[in-house]
Coordinates of C-alpha atoms in Angstrom, one line a residue:
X1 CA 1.1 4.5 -5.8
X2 CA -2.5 3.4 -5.6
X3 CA -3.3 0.7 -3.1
X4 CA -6.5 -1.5 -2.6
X5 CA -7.8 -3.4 0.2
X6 CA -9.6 -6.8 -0.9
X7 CA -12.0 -8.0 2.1
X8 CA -13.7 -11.8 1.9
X9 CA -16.0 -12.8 5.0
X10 CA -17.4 -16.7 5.5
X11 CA -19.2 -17.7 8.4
X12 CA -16.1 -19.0 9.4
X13 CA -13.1 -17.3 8.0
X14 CA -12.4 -13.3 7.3
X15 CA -9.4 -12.9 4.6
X16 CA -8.0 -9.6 4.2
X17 CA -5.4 -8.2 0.6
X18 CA -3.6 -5.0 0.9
X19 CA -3.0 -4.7 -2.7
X20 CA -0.4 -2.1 -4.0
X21 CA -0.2 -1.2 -7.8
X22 CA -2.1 -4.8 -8.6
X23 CA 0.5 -6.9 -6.8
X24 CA -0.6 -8.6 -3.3
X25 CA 1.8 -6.9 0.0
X26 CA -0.1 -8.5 2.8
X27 CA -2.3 -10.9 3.6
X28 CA -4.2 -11.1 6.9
X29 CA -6.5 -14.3 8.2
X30 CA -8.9 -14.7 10.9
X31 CA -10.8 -17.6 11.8
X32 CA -13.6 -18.0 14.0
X33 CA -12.3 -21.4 15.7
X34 CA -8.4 -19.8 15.6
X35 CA -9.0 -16.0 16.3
X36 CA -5.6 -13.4 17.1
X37 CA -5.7 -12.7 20.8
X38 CA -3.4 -9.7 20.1
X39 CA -5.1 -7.0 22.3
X40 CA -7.4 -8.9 24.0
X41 CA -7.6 -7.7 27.5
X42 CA -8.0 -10.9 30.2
X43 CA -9.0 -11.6 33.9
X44 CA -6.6 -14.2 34.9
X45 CA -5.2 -16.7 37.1
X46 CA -1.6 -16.9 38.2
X47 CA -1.3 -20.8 37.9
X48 CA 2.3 -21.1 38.6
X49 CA 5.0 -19.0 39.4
X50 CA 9.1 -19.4 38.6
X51 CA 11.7 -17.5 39.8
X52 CA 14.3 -18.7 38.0
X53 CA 13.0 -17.4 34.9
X54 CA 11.4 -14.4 36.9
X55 CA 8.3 -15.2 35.2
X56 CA 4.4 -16.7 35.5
X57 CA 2.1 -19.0 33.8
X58 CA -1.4 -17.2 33.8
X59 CA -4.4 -19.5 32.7
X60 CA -6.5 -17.0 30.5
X61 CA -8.5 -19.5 29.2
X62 CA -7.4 -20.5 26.1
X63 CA -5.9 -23.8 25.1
X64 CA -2.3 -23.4 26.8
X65 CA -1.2 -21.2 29.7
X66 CA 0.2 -17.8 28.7
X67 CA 3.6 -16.4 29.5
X68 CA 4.0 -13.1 31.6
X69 CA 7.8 -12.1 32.2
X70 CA 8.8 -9.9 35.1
X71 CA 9.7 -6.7 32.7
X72 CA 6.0 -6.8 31.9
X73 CA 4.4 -6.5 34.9
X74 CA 3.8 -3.3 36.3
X75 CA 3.0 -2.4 39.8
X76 CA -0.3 -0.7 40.4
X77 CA -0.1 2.4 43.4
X78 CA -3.5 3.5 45.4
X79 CA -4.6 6.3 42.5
X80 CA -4.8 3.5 39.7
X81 CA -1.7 4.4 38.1
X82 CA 1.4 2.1 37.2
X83 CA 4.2 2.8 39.6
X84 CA 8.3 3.0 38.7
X85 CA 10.1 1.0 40.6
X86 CA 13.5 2.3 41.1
X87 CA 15.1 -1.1 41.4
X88 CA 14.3 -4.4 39.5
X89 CA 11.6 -6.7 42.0
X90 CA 11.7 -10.7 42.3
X91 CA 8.7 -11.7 40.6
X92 CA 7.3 -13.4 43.8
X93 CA 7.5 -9.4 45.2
X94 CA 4.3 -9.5 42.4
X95 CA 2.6 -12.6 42.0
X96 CA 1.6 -15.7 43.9
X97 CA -0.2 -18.8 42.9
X98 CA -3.9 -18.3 42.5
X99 CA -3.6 -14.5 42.6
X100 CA -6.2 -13.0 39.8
X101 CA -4.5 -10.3 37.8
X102 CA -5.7 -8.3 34.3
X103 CA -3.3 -8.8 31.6
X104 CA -3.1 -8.0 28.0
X105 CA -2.1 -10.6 25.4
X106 CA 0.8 -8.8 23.8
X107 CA 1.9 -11.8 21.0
X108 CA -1.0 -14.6 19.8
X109 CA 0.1 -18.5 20.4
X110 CA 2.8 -19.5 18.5
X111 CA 3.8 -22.9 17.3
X112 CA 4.1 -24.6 20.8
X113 CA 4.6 -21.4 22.8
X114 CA 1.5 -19.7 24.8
X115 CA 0.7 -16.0 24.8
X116 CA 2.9 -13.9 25.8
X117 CA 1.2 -11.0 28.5
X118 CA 1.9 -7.8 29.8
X119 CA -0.1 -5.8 32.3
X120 CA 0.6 -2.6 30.5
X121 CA -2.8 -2.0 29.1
X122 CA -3.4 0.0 25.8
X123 CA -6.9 0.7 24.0
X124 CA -6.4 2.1 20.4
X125 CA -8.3 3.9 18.5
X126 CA -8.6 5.3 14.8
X127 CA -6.1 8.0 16.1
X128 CA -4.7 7.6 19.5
X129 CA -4.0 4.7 21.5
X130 CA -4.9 4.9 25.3
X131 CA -2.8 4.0 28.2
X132 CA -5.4 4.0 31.3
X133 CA -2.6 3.4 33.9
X134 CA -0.1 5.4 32.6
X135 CA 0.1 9.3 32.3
X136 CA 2.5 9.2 29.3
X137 CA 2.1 11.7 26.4
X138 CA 3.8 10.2 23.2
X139 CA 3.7 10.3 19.4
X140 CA 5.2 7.7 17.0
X141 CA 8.2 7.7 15.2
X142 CA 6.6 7.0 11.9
X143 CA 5.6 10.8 11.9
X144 CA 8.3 12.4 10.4
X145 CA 7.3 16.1 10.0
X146 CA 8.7 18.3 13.1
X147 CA 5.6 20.7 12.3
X148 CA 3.2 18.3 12.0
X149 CA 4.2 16.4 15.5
X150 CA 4.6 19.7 17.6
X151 CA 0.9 20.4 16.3
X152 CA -0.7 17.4 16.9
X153 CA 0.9 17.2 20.7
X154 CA -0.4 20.6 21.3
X155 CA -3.7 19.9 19.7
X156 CA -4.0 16.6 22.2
X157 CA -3.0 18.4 25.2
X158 CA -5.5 20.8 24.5
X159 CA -8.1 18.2 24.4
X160 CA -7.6 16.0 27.3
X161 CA -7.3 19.6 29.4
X162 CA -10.8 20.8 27.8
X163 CA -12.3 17.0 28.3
X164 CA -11.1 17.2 32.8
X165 CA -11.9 20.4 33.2
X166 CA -11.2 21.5 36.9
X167 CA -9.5 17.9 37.4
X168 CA -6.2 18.0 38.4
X169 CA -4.5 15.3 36.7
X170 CA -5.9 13.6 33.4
X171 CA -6.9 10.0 33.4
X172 CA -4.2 7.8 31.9
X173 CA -1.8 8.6 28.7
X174 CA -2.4 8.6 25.1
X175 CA -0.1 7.9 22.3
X176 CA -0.6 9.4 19.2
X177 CA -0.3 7.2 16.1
X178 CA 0.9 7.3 12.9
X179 CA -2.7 7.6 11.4
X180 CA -3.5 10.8 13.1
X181 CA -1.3 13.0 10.4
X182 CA -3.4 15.6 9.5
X183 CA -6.4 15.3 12.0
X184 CA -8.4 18.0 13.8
X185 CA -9.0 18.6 17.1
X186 CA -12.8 17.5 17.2
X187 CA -11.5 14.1 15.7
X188 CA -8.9 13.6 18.4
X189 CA -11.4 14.6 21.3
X190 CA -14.3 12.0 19.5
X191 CA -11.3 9.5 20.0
X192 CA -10.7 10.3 23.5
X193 CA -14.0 10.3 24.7
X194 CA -14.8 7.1 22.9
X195 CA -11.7 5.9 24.8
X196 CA -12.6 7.0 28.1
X197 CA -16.1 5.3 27.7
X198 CA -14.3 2.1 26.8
X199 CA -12.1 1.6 29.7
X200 CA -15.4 2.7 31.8
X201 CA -17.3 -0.6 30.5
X202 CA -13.6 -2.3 31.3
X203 CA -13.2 -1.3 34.8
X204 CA -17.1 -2.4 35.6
X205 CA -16.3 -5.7 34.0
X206 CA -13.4 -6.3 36.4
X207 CA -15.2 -4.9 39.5
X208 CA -17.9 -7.5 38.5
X209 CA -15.9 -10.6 37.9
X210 CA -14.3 -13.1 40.1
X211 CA -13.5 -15.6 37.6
X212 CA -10.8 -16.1 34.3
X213 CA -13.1 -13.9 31.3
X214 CA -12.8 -11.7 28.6
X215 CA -12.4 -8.1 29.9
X216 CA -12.0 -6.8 26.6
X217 CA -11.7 -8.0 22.7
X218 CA -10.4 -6.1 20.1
X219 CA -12.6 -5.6 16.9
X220 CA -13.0 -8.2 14.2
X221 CA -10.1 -8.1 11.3
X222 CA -12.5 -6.1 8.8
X223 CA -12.8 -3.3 11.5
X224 CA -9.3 -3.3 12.5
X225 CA -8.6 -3.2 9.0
X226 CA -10.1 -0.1 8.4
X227 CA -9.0 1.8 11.8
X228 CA -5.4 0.7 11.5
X229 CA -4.8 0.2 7.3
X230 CA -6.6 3.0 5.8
X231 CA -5.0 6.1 4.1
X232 CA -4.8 8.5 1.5
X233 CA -3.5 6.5 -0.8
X234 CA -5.6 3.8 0.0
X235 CA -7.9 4.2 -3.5
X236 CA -10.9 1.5 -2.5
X237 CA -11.8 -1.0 0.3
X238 CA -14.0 -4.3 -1.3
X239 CA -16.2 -6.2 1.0
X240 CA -17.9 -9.0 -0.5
X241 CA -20.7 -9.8 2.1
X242 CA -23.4 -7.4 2.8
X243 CA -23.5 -7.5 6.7
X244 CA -19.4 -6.7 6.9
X245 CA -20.0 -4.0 3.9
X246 CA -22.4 -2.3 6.8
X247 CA -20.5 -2.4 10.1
X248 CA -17.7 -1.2 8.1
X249 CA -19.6 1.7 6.5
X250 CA -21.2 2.7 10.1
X251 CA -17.6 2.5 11.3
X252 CA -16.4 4.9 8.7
X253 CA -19.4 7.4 9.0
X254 CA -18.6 7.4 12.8
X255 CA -14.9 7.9 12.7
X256 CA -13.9 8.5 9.4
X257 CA -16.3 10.0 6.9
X258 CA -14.1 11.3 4.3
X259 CA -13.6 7.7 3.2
X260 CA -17.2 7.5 3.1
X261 CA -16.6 6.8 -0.8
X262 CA -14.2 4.6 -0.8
X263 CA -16.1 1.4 0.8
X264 CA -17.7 -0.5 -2.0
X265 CA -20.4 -3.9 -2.0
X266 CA -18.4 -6.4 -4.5
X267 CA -21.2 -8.3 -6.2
X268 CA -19.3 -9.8 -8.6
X269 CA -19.9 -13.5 -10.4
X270 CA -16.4 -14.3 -9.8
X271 CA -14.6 -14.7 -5.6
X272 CA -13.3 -11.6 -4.8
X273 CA -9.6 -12.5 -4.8
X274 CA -10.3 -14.1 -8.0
X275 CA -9.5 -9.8 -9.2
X276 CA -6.2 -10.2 -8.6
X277 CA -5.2 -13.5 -8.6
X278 CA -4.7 -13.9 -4.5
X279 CA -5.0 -17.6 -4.1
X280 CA -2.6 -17.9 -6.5
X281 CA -0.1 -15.7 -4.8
X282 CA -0.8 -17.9 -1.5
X283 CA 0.0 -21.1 -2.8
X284 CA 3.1 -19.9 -4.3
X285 CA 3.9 -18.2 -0.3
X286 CA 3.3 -21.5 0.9
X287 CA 6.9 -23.1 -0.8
X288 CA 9.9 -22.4 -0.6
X289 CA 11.6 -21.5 -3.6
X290 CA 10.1 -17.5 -5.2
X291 CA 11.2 -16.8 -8.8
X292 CA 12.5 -13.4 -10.2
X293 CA 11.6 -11.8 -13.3
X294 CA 15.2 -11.9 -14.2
X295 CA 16.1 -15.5 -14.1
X296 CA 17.3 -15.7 -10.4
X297 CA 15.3 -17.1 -7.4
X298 CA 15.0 -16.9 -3.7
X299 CA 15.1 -20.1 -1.2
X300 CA 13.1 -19.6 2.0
X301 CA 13.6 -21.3 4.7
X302 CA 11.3 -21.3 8.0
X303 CA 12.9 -22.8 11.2
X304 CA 12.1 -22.6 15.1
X305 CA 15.3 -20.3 15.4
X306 CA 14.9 -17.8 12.8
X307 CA 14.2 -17.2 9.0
X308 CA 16.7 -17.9 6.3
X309 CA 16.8 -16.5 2.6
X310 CA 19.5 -17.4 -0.1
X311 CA 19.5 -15.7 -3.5
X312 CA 20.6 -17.5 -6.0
X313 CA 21.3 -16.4 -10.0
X314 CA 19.0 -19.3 -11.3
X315 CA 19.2 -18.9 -15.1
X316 CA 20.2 -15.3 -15.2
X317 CA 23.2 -14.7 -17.3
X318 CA 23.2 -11.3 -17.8
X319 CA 24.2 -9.1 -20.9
X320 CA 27.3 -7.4 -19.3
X321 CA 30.4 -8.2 -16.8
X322 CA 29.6 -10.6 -13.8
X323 CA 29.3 -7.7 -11.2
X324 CA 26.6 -6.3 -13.3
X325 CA 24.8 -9.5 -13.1
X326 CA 25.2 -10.2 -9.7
X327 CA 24.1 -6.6 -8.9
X328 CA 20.8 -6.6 -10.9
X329 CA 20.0 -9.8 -9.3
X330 CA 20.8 -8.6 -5.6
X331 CA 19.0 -5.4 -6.4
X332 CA 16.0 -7.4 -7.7
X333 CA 15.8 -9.8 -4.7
X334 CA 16.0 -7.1 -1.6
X335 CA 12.5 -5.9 -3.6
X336 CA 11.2 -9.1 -3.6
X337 CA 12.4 -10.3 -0.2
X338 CA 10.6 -7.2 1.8
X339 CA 7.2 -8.2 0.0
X340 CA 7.9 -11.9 1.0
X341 CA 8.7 -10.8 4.7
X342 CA 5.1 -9.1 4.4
X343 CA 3.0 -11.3 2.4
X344 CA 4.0 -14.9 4.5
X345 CA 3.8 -12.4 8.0
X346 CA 8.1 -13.8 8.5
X347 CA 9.2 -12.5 12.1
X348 CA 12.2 -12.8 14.4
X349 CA 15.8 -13.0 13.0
X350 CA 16.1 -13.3 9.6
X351 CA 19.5 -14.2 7.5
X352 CA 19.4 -13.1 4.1
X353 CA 22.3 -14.6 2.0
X354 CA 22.7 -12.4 -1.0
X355 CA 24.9 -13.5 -3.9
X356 CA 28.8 -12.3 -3.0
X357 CA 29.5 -8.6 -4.2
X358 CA 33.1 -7.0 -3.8
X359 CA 32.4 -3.4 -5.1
X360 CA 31.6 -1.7 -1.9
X361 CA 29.0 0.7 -3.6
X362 CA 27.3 -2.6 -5.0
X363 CA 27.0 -3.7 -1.1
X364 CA 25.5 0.2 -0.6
X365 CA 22.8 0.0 -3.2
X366 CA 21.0 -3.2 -2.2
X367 CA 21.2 -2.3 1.7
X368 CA 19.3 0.4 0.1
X369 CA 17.1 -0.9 -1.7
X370 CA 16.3 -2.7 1.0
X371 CA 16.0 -0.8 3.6
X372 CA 13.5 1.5 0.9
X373 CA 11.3 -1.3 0.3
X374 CA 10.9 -2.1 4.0
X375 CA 9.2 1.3 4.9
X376 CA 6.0 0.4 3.7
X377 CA 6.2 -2.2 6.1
X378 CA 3.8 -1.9 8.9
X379 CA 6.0 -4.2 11.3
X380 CA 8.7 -2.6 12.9
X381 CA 12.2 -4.0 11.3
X382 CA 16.0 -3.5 11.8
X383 CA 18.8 -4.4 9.3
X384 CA 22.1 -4.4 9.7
X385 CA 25.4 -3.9 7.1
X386 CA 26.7 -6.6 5.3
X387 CA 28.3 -8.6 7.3
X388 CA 32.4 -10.2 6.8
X389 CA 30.5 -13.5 5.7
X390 CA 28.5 -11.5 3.4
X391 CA 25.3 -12.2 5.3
X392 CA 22.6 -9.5 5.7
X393 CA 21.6 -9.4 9.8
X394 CA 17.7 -8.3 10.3
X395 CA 14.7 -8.7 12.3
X396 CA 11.3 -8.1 12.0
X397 CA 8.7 -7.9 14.7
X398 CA 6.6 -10.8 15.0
X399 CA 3.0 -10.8 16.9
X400 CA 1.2 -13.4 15.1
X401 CA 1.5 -16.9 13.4
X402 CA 3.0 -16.6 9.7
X403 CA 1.2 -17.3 7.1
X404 CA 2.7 -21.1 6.4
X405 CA 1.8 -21.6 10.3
X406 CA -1.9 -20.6 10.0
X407 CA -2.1 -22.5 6.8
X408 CA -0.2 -26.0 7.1
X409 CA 0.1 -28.4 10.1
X410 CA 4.2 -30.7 9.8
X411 CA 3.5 -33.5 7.2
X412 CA 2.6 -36.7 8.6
X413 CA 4.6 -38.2 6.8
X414 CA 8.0 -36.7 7.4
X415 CA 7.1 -35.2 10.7
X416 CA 7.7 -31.7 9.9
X417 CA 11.4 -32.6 8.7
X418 CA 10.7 -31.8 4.7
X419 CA 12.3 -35.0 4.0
X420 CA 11.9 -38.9 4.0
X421 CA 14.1 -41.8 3.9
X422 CA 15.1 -43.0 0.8
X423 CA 13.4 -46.9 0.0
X424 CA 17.0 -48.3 -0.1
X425 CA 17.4 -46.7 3.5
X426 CA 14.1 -48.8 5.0
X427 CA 15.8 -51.8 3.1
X428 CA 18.4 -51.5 4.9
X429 CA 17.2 -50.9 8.2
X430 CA 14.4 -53.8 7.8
X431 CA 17.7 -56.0 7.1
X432 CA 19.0 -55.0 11.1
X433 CA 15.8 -55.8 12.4
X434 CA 15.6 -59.2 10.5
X435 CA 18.8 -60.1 11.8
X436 CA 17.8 -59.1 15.4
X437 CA 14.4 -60.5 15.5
X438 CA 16.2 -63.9 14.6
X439 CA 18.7 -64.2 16.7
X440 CA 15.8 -63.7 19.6
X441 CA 13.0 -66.2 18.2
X442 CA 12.9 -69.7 16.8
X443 CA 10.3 -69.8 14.5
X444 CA 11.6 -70.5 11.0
X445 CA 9.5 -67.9 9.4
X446 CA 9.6 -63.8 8.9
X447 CA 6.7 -61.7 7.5
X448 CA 8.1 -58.4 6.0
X449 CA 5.1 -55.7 6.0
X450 CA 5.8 -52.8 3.6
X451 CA 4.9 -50.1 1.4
X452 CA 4.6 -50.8 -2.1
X453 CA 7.8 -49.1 -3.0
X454 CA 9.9 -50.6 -0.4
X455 CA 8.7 -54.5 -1.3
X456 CA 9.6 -53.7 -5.0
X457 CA 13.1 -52.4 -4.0
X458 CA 13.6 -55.6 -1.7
X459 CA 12.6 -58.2 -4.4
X460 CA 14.6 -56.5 -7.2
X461 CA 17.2 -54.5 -6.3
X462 CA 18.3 -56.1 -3.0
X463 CA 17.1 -59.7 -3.9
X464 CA 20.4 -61.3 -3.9
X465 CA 21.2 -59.3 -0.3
X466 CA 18.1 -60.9 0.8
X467 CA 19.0 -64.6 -0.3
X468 CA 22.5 -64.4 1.5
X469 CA 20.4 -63.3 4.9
X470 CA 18.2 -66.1 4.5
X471 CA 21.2 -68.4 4.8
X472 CA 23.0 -66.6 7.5
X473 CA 19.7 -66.7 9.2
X474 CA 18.3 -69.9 8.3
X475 CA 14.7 -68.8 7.9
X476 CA 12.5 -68.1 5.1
X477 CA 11.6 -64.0 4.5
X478 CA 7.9 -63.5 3.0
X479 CA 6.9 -59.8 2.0
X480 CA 3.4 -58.4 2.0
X481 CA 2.3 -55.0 0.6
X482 CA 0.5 -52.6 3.3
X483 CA -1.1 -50.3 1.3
X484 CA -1.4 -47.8 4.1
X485 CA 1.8 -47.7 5.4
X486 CA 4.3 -44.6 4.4
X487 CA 7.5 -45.3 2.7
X488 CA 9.2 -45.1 6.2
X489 CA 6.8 -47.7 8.0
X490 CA 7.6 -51.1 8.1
X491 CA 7.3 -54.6 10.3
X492 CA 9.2 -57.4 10.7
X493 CA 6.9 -60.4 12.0
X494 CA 7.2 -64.0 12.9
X495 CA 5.1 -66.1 10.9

């Protein structure tokens, strides 16, 4: 499985491609005007506390106030370190109005929600992740191999004794990521002193600061890219602007130099997504409806709630029994479904409606399909069995916009509901409004102002409604075109 990773920088806008086998997985956005806040460590401003949702409004500066929930806070003891409490605290036990506090934005703005916080700080690194109040040792799950674990904890304990020396208890906890399978000792202590230096610079900022600012941001999405996205199998990384191509490369030769090779200048005539067709992929992740090769489709849904996805058969017939058919398309749609969940960033609940099947071992083999083509996800996700309803339970974790919400704004037009009135609806209702504006005034005059659609439906379609109001009414009805008005806009004026 060879895999590519597609970098375009503008001035303002950095747009990322984790290709797999020529076929776009992921996309990633970052603009300079609507940057992720995911990691970014604040001083802040406790603007308003609420103990009946034992939680705070902290004003971090950006646009709206951000969230922090009781179960995130941590207490802070007299050596620096986060303290356990044995029994759950009221949040006013932790905060009061005005108090300044440092805080980590755990999940970006979403949709009208603020950030959400926590004040249990992390710092990560090609390798590790550091935890400077914490003394916890830990090592992801993703890391499979017993062997390889058990080395790397050693190999890390080793480290952080060599780096305190005759100190008695380490500074802070590290967790050991996924990306650290296979690395050596000197790597693991580069990343821990490059840590330790970090949260130096942090702790002067806060000493130093009285006010809400930026402790902390994390790298630019090119950067992360490379710490957090980069593998063995990952074949090439792309860059297409000069000044990116040599942060990245000085990143690499720093942390990383055995994928020295792999960074490459793109100085092609054509855009760089052009290579694989990426815009194209976009625009199609941007509706709702996602065709299969075999006929059938899938209808996704977005809502505030959670995420819903119906397979359907479309025009696939199949050459064998019903079952067969139904199978084929299921097992073709849980594919496509876990590269839809990653390319359009889909979080929360999700309800995937699969097309009925009654052989139990059918139900089996597209939970496992599933569940197979979710592992190359890098969110964490959970399914659950088919349900009695035949409805597929999941959820997927969600720490930034989708890709619909960066993208699109709710239509004017509609409002955000996908739909508008039909013309023969706004007939209708500019009827009810006649009849109330007459029974209140005593002009003998009505000026109808429409859209160009509506006017045509009134003085064709409902013309003979309109000449039985004018006599129940006793007034005369004149209609005028308002080229900017929406098919749902209308007045009804006296004249």
């Amino acid at each position: 499985m060879s895999e590519e990773i597609l970098i375009n920088v503008t001035p303002r806008e950095t747009r990322l491609a984790l290709i797999e086998n020529g076929l776009l997985q992921e996309i990633f956005l970052e603009r300079r005007s609507r940057s992720g806040f995911v990691g970014d460590i604040y001083l802040g401003k406790v603007v308003r506390v609420m103990p009946g949702m034992e939680a705070a409004f902290v004003d971090i500066g950006l646009e709206r106030a951000a969230f922090l929930h009781n179960a995130d806070i941590a207490p802070i003891g007299a050596d620096g370190l986060e303290v356990r409490e044995e029994h759950p605290v009221a949040i006013q036990a932790h905060l009061h109005e005005g108090q300044m506090i440092v805080v980590q934005v755990a999940k970006d703005p979403i949709g009208t929600k603020g950030a959400r916080l926590t004040t249990h700080l992390t710092l990560p690194s090609r390798h590790l992740v550091y935890l400077p109040r914490n003394r916890h040792i830990g090592i992801s799950q993703r890391l499979e191999s017993e062997e390889e674990r058990e080395r790397l904890q050693q190999v890390l304990h080793a480290c952080i004794a060599e780096e305190h020396g005759d100190e008695s208890e380490p500074r802070g906890g590290f967790i050991i990521r996924t990306a650290a399978e296979g690395a050596t000792e000197s790597e693991l202590r580069e990343d821990i002193r490059f840590l330790y230096k970090l949260w130096a610079a942090v702790e002067r900022r806060i000493g130093r600061s009285k006010e809400v600012r930026v402790l902390y941001r994390d790298l630019p999405l090119y950067l992360r890219a490379v710490r957090d996205l980069i593998a063995p199998n990952i074949e090439k990384i792309r860059i297409d602007t000069q000044e990116a191509f040599d942060e990245i490369r000085e990143f690499i030769n720093d942390f990383m130099p055995e994928y020295r090779d792999r960074v490459e200048l793109y100085r092609g005539e054509r855009p760089i997504f052009d290579l694989y067709g990426i815009d194209d992929e976009i625009e199609k992740a941007l509706g709702r409806q996602v065709r299969l090769k075999s006929g059938g489709d899938l209808i996704i849904d977005q809502t505030e709630a959670m995420t819903t996805i119906d397979v359907n058969t479309g025009g696939y017939l199949g050459s064998r029994n019903h079952a067969e058919t139904v199978l084929k398309t299921n097992l073709e749609a849980a594919t496509a479904i876990a590269r839809q969940l990653r390319i359009r960033n889909l979080g929360g609940i999700i309800i995937l409606d699969f097309i009925d099947m009654e052989d139990p071992e059918h139900q089996r083999q597209v939970l496992r399909t599933l569940t197979k083509a979710l592992e190359k996800d890098h969110a964490r996700t959970m399914v659950t069995a088919i349900s009695e309803l035949g409805l597929v339970e999941m959820t997927r974790k969600r720490t930034r916009e989708s890709l619909g919400q960066v993208l699109c704004s709710p239509c004017p037009v509609c409002e955000g509901r996908g739909r508008i009135k039909t013309a023969e609806t706004i007939c209708y209702e500019i009827f009810r409004e006649i009849v109330r504006v007459a029974r209140v005034y005593e002009n003998d005059e009505l000026l109808v102002m429409a859209s160009q659609t509506v006017v045509d439906r009134l003085l064709d379609e409902e013309s003979s409604t309109l000449a039985d109001l004018e006599v129940i009414t006793g007034k005369t009805i004149r209609f005028e075109v308002e080229p900017m008005y929406t098919q749902e806009q209308y007045d009804v004026v006296l004249y």
